[in-house]
Amino acid sequence: MSPIMRSRLFAQTLLALLTVAAGFCAFSCKKKEVYVPPVVATPVPAAPAGLVIFVQRGHLAMIDLASSEVTPLTSGTSTEWFPAASPKGDEAVYWSNAEGGVYQLWKIDLGGSHHREQLTFDETNSLKTNDQNLLINDSPSWSADGQKIIYAIEGDIWMMDSDGYNPETLLSGHSAICPVISPDGKSVLYLSNAGDSVYNIWVLNLSDKSTTKLTNYTDWNVGSPSYSTDGRKILFNLYRANMTQIYTIDSDGGNPVNFTTNTHSLCPRFAQGDKKIVYCSSTDEDDALNLDIADESGANVKQLTEDGGTSPSWAPALPAAVSLPTPIGK
């Protein structure tokens, strides 16, 4: 066989061997498939139901939103007004005439003992008759860290430590009621009718004590203002004659939104991380007020009480007590 023929035969044989080898490798060296489980979306935890502290027949009560169980907190001959739950949900501050018939600020433990403690000691009523108005809902409020309590007396805004010590005046002579400190602690929201025929929302800048008028209603009064937890929204009710409605506005006063269709809805407060709003309402001016809860848009309204309820304040549920094992030995 000639060298050329031998070369061609060798090339053909080599090509055949390479083809067989490639096929074998494709079969035996195929990359092993690895099972990858599908990605499971992390569930978003539901907002805790929490508690609502409110006034029922002149006394404080508490409803557990998870169980709908109502627990009386105060009783007797005193009258309680306008509770405000602390950020942690362990305490509430409120107005009461339990001591000598004079309205003062009190604080109550919500964790089980329901121990009560008087915080202010004025000789005359700190909550005037004109301020005992559910449309206004002149409640005290807490700083975001729970260390301070802000309140109004005779048109002045005061702040004190949560134990009642170190009171100081923040604003004098502005006919102020319903003060609420902002979540960032830099300003105080309040109502005033100074120079107006109606109540409007004002803001006090704590750094320079300047005041700014936030709303300019002329034929509606503003009542029960409060901040959302992020400080971006302000919740309140508007009222006049025989009608009261619930609104929100942006923190700069813009974008007003009415989310109630009932003509008697008042005392609103944000709840469950601003996902819900609690308030009281009635179907008619002469009917009893009861507590309602709704989505932040006003949809999915659910009635919470049937025996009356006003001035709600939401609180996160306290964690259950942990039982520690009994020590063995000394």
GROMACS .gro file of C-alpha atoms in nm:
model
  330
    1MET     CA    1   0.000   0.000   0.000
    2SER     CA    2   0.133   0.334  -0.096
    3PRO     CA    3   0.225   0.588   0.171
    4ILE     CA    4  -0.059   0.814   0.058
    5MET     CA    5  -0.314   0.534   0.095
    6ARG     CA    6  -0.178   0.443   0.438
    7SER     CA    7  -0.205   0.806   0.545
    8ARG     CA    8  -0.565   0.833   0.426
    9LEU     CA    9  -0.657   0.505   0.602
   10PHE     CA   10  -0.497   0.624   0.924
   11ALA     CA   11  -0.685   0.953   0.906
   12GLN     CA   12  -1.014   0.775   0.845
   13THR     CA   13  -0.954   0.535   1.134
   14LEU     CA   14  -0.859   0.820   1.367
   15LEU     CA   15  -1.171   1.015   1.272
   16ALA     CA   16  -1.390   0.711   1.341
   17LEU     CA   17  -1.228   0.658   1.679
   18LEU     CA   18  -1.274   1.024   1.771
   19THR     CA   19  -1.641   1.009   1.668
   20VAL     CA   20  -1.703   0.703   1.886
   21ALA     CA   21  -1.516   0.864   2.174
   22ALA     CA   22  -1.717   1.183   2.144
   23GLY     CA   23  -2.042   0.990   2.148
   24PHE     CA   24  -1.934   0.789   2.449
   25CYS     CA   25  -1.831   1.105   2.633
   26ALA     CA   26  -2.158   1.270   2.546
   27PHE     CA   27  -2.339   0.975   2.698
   28SER     CA   28  -2.118   0.898   2.996
   29CYS     CA   29  -1.979   1.245   3.070
   30LYS     CA   30  -2.312   1.428   3.061
   31LYS     CA   31  -2.329   1.692   3.334
   32LYS     CA   32  -2.536   1.568   3.624
   33GLU     CA   33  -2.855   1.769   3.679
   34VAL     CA   34  -2.886   1.914   4.030
   35TYR     CA   35  -3.234   1.957   4.173
   36VAL     CA   36  -3.296   2.313   4.281
   37PRO     CA   37  -3.605   2.352   4.498
   38PRO     CA   38  -3.839   2.637   4.404
   39VAL     CA   39  -3.795   2.962   4.592
   40VAL     CA   40  -4.055   2.997   4.863
   41ALA     CA   41  -4.158   3.353   4.936
   42THR     CA   42  -4.098   3.459   5.295
   43PRO     CA   43  -4.437   3.517   5.454
   44VAL     CA   44  -4.500   3.869   5.574
   45PRO     CA   45  -4.597   3.850   5.942
   46ALA     CA   46  -4.944   3.979   6.015
   47ALA     CA   47  -4.966   4.298   6.217
   48PRO     CA   48  -5.026   4.214   6.583
   49ALA     CA   49  -5.387   4.267   6.681
   50GLY     CA   50  -5.303   4.446   7.006
   51LEU     CA   51  -5.532   4.616   7.253
   52VAL     CA   52  -5.759   4.918   7.248
   53ILE     CA   53  -5.792   5.130   7.561
   54PHE     CA   54  -6.115   5.330   7.565
   55VAL     CA   55  -6.385   5.491   7.777
   56GLN     CA   56  -6.708   5.304   7.846
   57ARG     CA   57  -6.978   5.463   8.060
   58GLY     CA   58  -6.729   5.706   8.212
   59HIS     CA   59  -6.460   5.452   8.304
   60LEU     CA   60  -6.156   5.302   8.135
   61ALA     CA   61  -6.184   4.964   7.967
   62MET     CA   62  -5.962   4.753   7.746
   63ILE     CA   63  -6.051   4.525   7.454
   64ASP     CA   64  -5.820   4.253   7.324
   65LEU     CA   65  -5.854   4.267   6.944
   66ALA     CA   66  -5.747   3.903   6.909
   67SER     CA   67  -6.016   3.765   7.142
   68SER     CA   68  -6.268   4.056   7.156
   69GLU     CA   69  -6.259   4.023   7.536
   70VAL     CA   70  -6.337   4.348   7.721
   71THR     CA   71  -6.171   4.413   8.059
   72PRO     CA   72  -6.281   4.700   8.288
   73LEU     CA   73  -5.983   4.900   8.417
   74THR     CA   74  -6.143   5.156   8.651
   75SER     CA   75  -6.466   5.179   8.849
   76GLY     CA   76  -6.629   5.373   9.130
   77THR     CA   77  -6.763   5.727   9.148
   78SER     CA   78  -6.483   5.888   8.942
   79THR     CA   79  -6.507   5.980   8.576
   80GLU     CA   80  -6.229   5.913   8.326
   81TRP     CA   81  -6.157   6.091   7.998
   82PHE     CA   82  -5.932   6.056   7.694
   83PRO     CA   83  -5.680   5.773   7.756
   84ALA     CA   84  -5.352   5.750   7.564
   85ALA     CA   85  -5.161   5.420   7.559
   86SER     CA   86  -4.782   5.424   7.584
   87PRO     CA   87  -4.575   5.315   7.281
   88LYS     CA   88  -4.488   4.982   7.448
   89GLY     CA   89  -4.848   4.921   7.550
   90ASP     CA   90  -4.761   4.870   7.916
   91GLU     CA   91  -4.925   5.188   8.049
   92ALA     CA   92  -5.192   5.445   7.968
   93VAL     CA   93  -5.224   5.806   8.080
   94TYR     CA   94  -5.567   5.968   8.114
   95TRP     CA   95  -5.772   6.238   8.287
   96SER     CA   96  -5.963   6.147   8.603
   97ASN     CA   97  -6.136   6.319   8.896
   98ALA     CA   98  -6.068   6.024   9.127
   99GLU     CA   99  -5.896   6.247   9.385
  100GLY     CA  100  -6.128   6.503   9.543
  101GLY     CA  101  -6.336   6.549   9.231
  102VAL     CA  102  -6.061   6.754   9.063
  103TYR     CA  103  -5.950   6.642   8.716
  104GLN     CA  104  -5.583   6.550   8.705
  105LEU     CA  105  -5.360   6.332   8.491
  106TRP     CA  106  -5.329   5.973   8.606
  107LYS     CA  107  -5.139   5.671   8.478
  108ILE     CA  108  -5.247   5.307   8.489
  109ASP     CA  109  -5.050   4.986   8.446
  110LEU     CA  110  -5.194   4.768   8.169
  111GLY     CA  111  -4.984   4.459   8.239
  112GLY     CA  112  -5.207   4.291   8.495
  113SER     CA  113  -5.194   4.481   8.825
  114HIS     CA  114  -5.384   4.784   8.688
  115HIS     CA  115  -5.204   4.994   8.949
  116ARG     CA  116  -5.299   5.363   8.923
  117GLU     CA  117  -5.077   5.662   8.996
  118GLN     CA  118  -5.163   6.033   9.003
  119LEU     CA  119  -4.923   6.248   8.798
  120THR     CA  120  -5.045   6.610   8.836
  121PHE     CA  121  -5.163   6.786   9.152
  122ASP     CA  122  -5.328   7.115   9.057
  123GLU     CA  123  -5.576   7.259   9.305
  124THR     CA  124  -5.838   7.326   9.037
  125ASN     CA  125  -5.957   7.116   8.746
  126SER     CA  126  -5.687   7.077   8.483
  127LEU     CA  127  -5.945   6.950   8.233
  128LYS     CA  128  -6.199   7.229   8.196
  129THR     CA  129  -6.565   7.168   8.124
  130ASN     CA  130  -6.534   7.308   7.772
  131ASP     CA  131  -6.254   7.059   7.700
  132GLN     CA  132  -6.464   6.760   7.808
  133ASN     CA  133  -6.581   6.725   7.452
  134LEU     CA  134  -6.554   6.402   7.253
  135LEU     CA  135  -6.538   6.597   6.929
  136ILE     CA  136  -6.216   6.755   7.054
  137ASN     CA  137  -6.086   6.446   7.240
  138ASP     CA  138  -5.832   6.645   7.445
  139SER     CA  139  -5.606   6.354   7.536
  140PRO     CA  140  -5.244   6.367   7.653
  141SER     CA  141  -4.981   6.194   7.441
  142TRP     CA  142  -4.646   6.016   7.470
  143SER     CA  143  -4.308   6.071   7.312
  144ALA     CA  144  -4.202   5.789   7.077
  145ASP     CA  145  -3.960   5.648   7.335
  146GLY     CA  146  -4.220   5.655   7.613
  147GLN     CA  147  -4.005   5.880   7.832
  148LYS     CA  148  -4.219   6.195   7.812
  149ILE     CA  149  -4.588   6.285   7.843
  150ILE     CA  150  -4.725   6.592   7.666
  151TYR     CA  151  -5.051   6.758   7.775
  152ALA     CA  152  -5.240   7.087   7.778
  153ILE     CA  153  -5.364   7.291   8.076
  154GLU     CA  154  -5.557   7.616   8.038
  155GLY     CA  155  -5.437   7.666   7.680
  156ASP     CA  156  -5.068   7.602   7.755
  157ILE     CA  157  -4.869   7.297   7.642
  158TRP     CA  158  -4.666   7.113   7.903
  159MET     CA  159  -4.425   6.819   7.899
  160MET     CA  160  -4.311   6.603   8.191
  161ASP     CA  161  -4.127   6.279   8.254
  162SER     CA  162  -4.346   5.970   8.235
  163ASP     CA  163  -4.335   5.943   8.616
  164GLY     CA  164  -4.478   6.295   8.655
  165TYR     CA  165  -4.152   6.469   8.746
  166ASN     CA  166  -3.978   6.764   8.579
  167PRO     CA  167  -4.278   6.942   8.423
  168GLU     CA  168  -4.188   7.221   8.182
  169THR     CA  169  -4.390   7.462   7.970
  170LEU     CA  170  -4.346   7.425   7.594
  171LEU     CA  171  -4.594   7.689   7.478
  172SER     CA  172  -4.794   7.957   7.660
  173GLY     CA  173  -5.083   8.179   7.562
  174HIS     CA  174  -5.194   8.008   7.240
  175SER     CA  175  -5.528   7.856   7.352
  176ALA     CA  176  -5.373   7.516   7.276
  177ILE     CA  177  -5.536   7.176   7.329
  178CYS     CA  178  -5.472   6.818   7.211
  179PRO     CA  179  -5.090   6.834   7.188
  180VAL     CA  180  -4.912   6.547   7.011
  181ILE     CA  181  -4.535   6.528   6.981
  182SER     CA  182  -4.400   6.416   6.642
  183PRO     CA  183  -4.232   6.073   6.615
  184ASP     CA  184  -3.894   6.239   6.560
  185GLY     CA  185  -3.941   6.457   6.869
  186LYS     CA  186  -3.878   6.782   6.683
  187SER     CA  187  -4.226   6.937   6.687
  188VAL     CA  188  -4.563   6.930   6.861
  189LEU     CA  189  -4.895   6.921   6.681
  190TYR     CA  190  -5.184   7.095   6.858
  191LEU     CA  191  -5.524   7.257   6.808
  192SER     CA  192  -5.600   7.624   6.861
  193ASN     CA  193  -5.880   7.866   6.785
  194ALA     CA  194  -5.668   8.172   6.863
  195GLY     CA  195  -5.774   8.442   6.617
  196ASP     CA  196  -6.024   8.203   6.455
  197SER     CA  197  -6.386   8.112   6.503
  198VAL     CA  198  -6.297   7.741   6.471
  199TYR     CA  199  -6.019   7.505   6.580
  200ASN     CA  200  -5.736   7.446   6.332
  201ILE     CA  201  -5.414   7.243   6.344
  202TRP     CA  202  -5.093   7.421   6.441
  203VAL     CA  203  -4.735   7.298   6.472
  204LEU     CA  204  -4.483   7.409   6.735
  205ASN     CA  205  -4.116   7.380   6.636
  206LEU     CA  206  -3.936   7.279   6.955
  207SER     CA  207  -3.594   7.407   6.846
  208ASP     CA  208  -3.692   7.774   6.808
  209LYS     CA  209  -4.046   7.773   6.961
  210SER     CA  210  -4.195   7.907   6.636
  211THR     CA  211  -4.554   7.814   6.546
  212THR     CA  212  -4.707   7.742   6.206
  213LYS     CA  213  -5.073   7.714   6.114
  214LEU     CA  214  -5.121   7.393   5.920
  215THR     CA  215  -5.492   7.400   5.828
  216ASN     CA  216  -5.717   7.692   5.742
  217TYR     CA  217  -6.074   7.575   5.792
  218THR     CA  218  -6.332   7.846   5.843
  219ASP     CA  219  -6.657   7.654   5.882
  220TRP     CA  220  -6.530   7.322   6.024
  221ASN     CA  221  -6.359   7.253   6.358
  222VAL     CA  222  -6.067   7.012   6.381
  223GLY     CA  223  -6.063   6.756   6.663
  224SER     CA  224  -5.858   6.461   6.787
  225PRO     CA  225  -5.535   6.505   6.584
  226SER     CA  226  -5.255   6.247   6.588
  227TYR     CA  227  -4.951   6.140   6.387
  228SER     CA  228  -4.889   5.815   6.205
  229THR     CA  229  -4.592   5.622   6.343
  230ASP     CA  230  -4.367   5.742   6.059
  231GLY     CA  231  -4.482   6.103   6.098
  232ARG     CA  232  -4.594   6.133   5.737
  233LYS     CA  233  -4.970   6.146   5.800
  234ILE     CA  234  -5.195   6.333   6.039
  235LEU     CA  235  -5.529   6.179   6.135
  236PHE     CA  236  -5.818   6.388   6.272
  237ASN     CA  237  -6.191   6.451   6.262
  238LEU     CA  238  -6.376   6.754   6.127
  239TYR     CA  239  -6.703   6.856   6.286
  240ARG     CA  240  -6.978   7.112   6.259
  241ALA     CA  241  -7.347   7.123   6.351
  242ASN     CA  242  -7.471   6.761   6.338
  243MET     CA  243  -7.191   6.609   6.131
  244THR     CA  244  -6.842   6.482   6.201
  245GLN     CA  245  -6.608   6.310   5.955
  246ILE     CA  246  -6.260   6.155   5.971
  247TYR     CA  247  -5.976   6.281   5.752
  248THR     CA  248  -5.607   6.235   5.692
  249ILE     CA  249  -5.361   6.491   5.556
  250ASP     CA  250  -4.991   6.481   5.479
  251SER     CA  251  -4.765   6.618   5.752
  252ASP     CA  252  -4.726   6.941   5.550
  253GLY     CA  253  -5.104   6.994   5.547
  254GLY     CA  254  -5.165   6.880   5.189
  255ASN     CA  255  -5.364   6.597   5.029
  256PRO     CA  256  -5.675   6.583   5.252
  257VAL     CA  257  -5.860   6.251   5.229
  258ASN     CA  258  -6.200   6.172   5.383
  259PHE     CA  259  -6.235   5.801   5.452
  260THR     CA  260  -6.567   5.780   5.641
  261THR     CA  261  -6.917   5.775   5.496
  262ASN     CA  262  -7.088   5.776   5.835
  263THR     CA  263  -7.193   6.126   5.942
  264HIS     CA  264  -7.101   6.062   6.308
  265SER     CA  265  -6.742   5.933   6.320
  266LEU     CA  266  -6.491   6.081   6.562
  267CYS     CA  267  -6.193   6.023   6.798
  268PRO     CA  268  -5.975   5.845   6.537
  269ARG     CA  269  -5.637   5.686   6.612
  270PHE     CA  270  -5.396   5.483   6.402
  271ALA     CA  271  -5.358   5.116   6.500
  272GLN     CA  272  -5.153   4.809   6.411
  273GLY     CA  273  -4.858   4.992   6.262
  274ASP     CA  274  -5.085   5.238   6.074
  275LYS     CA  275  -5.254   4.949   5.890
  276LYS     CA  276  -5.578   5.011   6.077
  277ILE     CA  277  -5.773   5.302   6.221
  278VAL     CA  278  -5.984   5.278   6.537
  279TYR     CA  279  -6.254   5.533   6.608
  280CYS     CA  280  -6.604   5.566   6.750
  281SER     CA  281  -6.921   5.621   6.555
  282SER     CA  282  -7.299   5.611   6.564
  283THR     CA  283  -7.560   5.580   6.294
  284ASP     CA  284  -7.751   5.878   6.429
  285GLU     CA  285  -7.672   6.175   6.648
  286ASP     CA  286  -7.891   6.041   6.929
  287ASP     CA  287  -7.757   5.684   6.916
  288ALA     CA  288  -7.484   5.557   7.147
  289LEU     CA  289  -7.126   5.571   7.023
  290ASN     CA  290  -6.943   5.240   6.976
  291LEU     CA  291  -6.593   5.149   6.869
  292ASP     CA  292  -6.511   5.060   6.509
  293ILE     CA  293  -6.193   4.944   6.337
  294ALA     CA  294  -6.124   4.979   5.964
  295ASP     CA  295  -5.844   4.954   5.711
  296GLU     CA  296  -5.634   5.265   5.663
  297SER     CA  297  -5.844   5.337   5.352
  298GLY     CA  298  -6.167   5.320   5.552
  299ALA     CA  299  -6.274   4.986   5.401
  300ASN     CA  300  -6.370   4.669   5.590
  301VAL     CA  301  -6.529   4.841   5.888
  302LYS     CA  302  -6.585   4.616   6.190
  303GLN     CA  303  -6.775   4.716   6.502
  304LEU     CA  304  -6.582   4.630   6.818
  305THR     CA  305  -6.829   4.712   7.098
  306GLU     CA  306  -7.201   4.698   7.151
  307ASP     CA  307  -7.224   4.849   7.501
  308GLY     CA  308  -7.069   5.184   7.415
  309GLY     CA  309  -6.717   5.305   7.361
  310THR     CA  310  -6.535   5.634   7.297
  311SER     CA  311  -6.183   5.781   7.281
  312PRO     CA  312  -5.995   5.470   7.167
  313SER     CA  313  -5.617   5.441   7.186
  314TRP     CA  314  -5.437   5.141   7.036
  315ALA     CA  315  -5.160   4.959   7.221
  316PRO     CA  316  -4.942   4.663   7.117
  317ALA     CA  317  -5.025   4.351   7.315
  318LEU     CA  318  -4.787   4.282   7.600
  319PRO     CA  319  -4.581   3.961   7.568
  320ALA     CA  320  -4.702   3.670   7.776
  321ALA     CA  321  -4.522   3.619   8.103
  322VAL     CA  322  -4.254   3.349   8.088
  323SER     CA  323  -4.264   3.088   8.365
  324LEU     CA  324  -3.910   3.007   8.479
  325PRO     CA  325  -3.829   2.658   8.612
  326THR     CA  326  -3.806   2.620   8.988
  327PRO     CA  327  -3.439   2.601   9.094
  328ILE     CA  328  -3.326   2.268   9.227
  329GLY     CA  329  -3.114   2.265   9.542
  330LYS     CA  330  -2.964   2.571   9.699
   0.00000   0.00000   0.00000
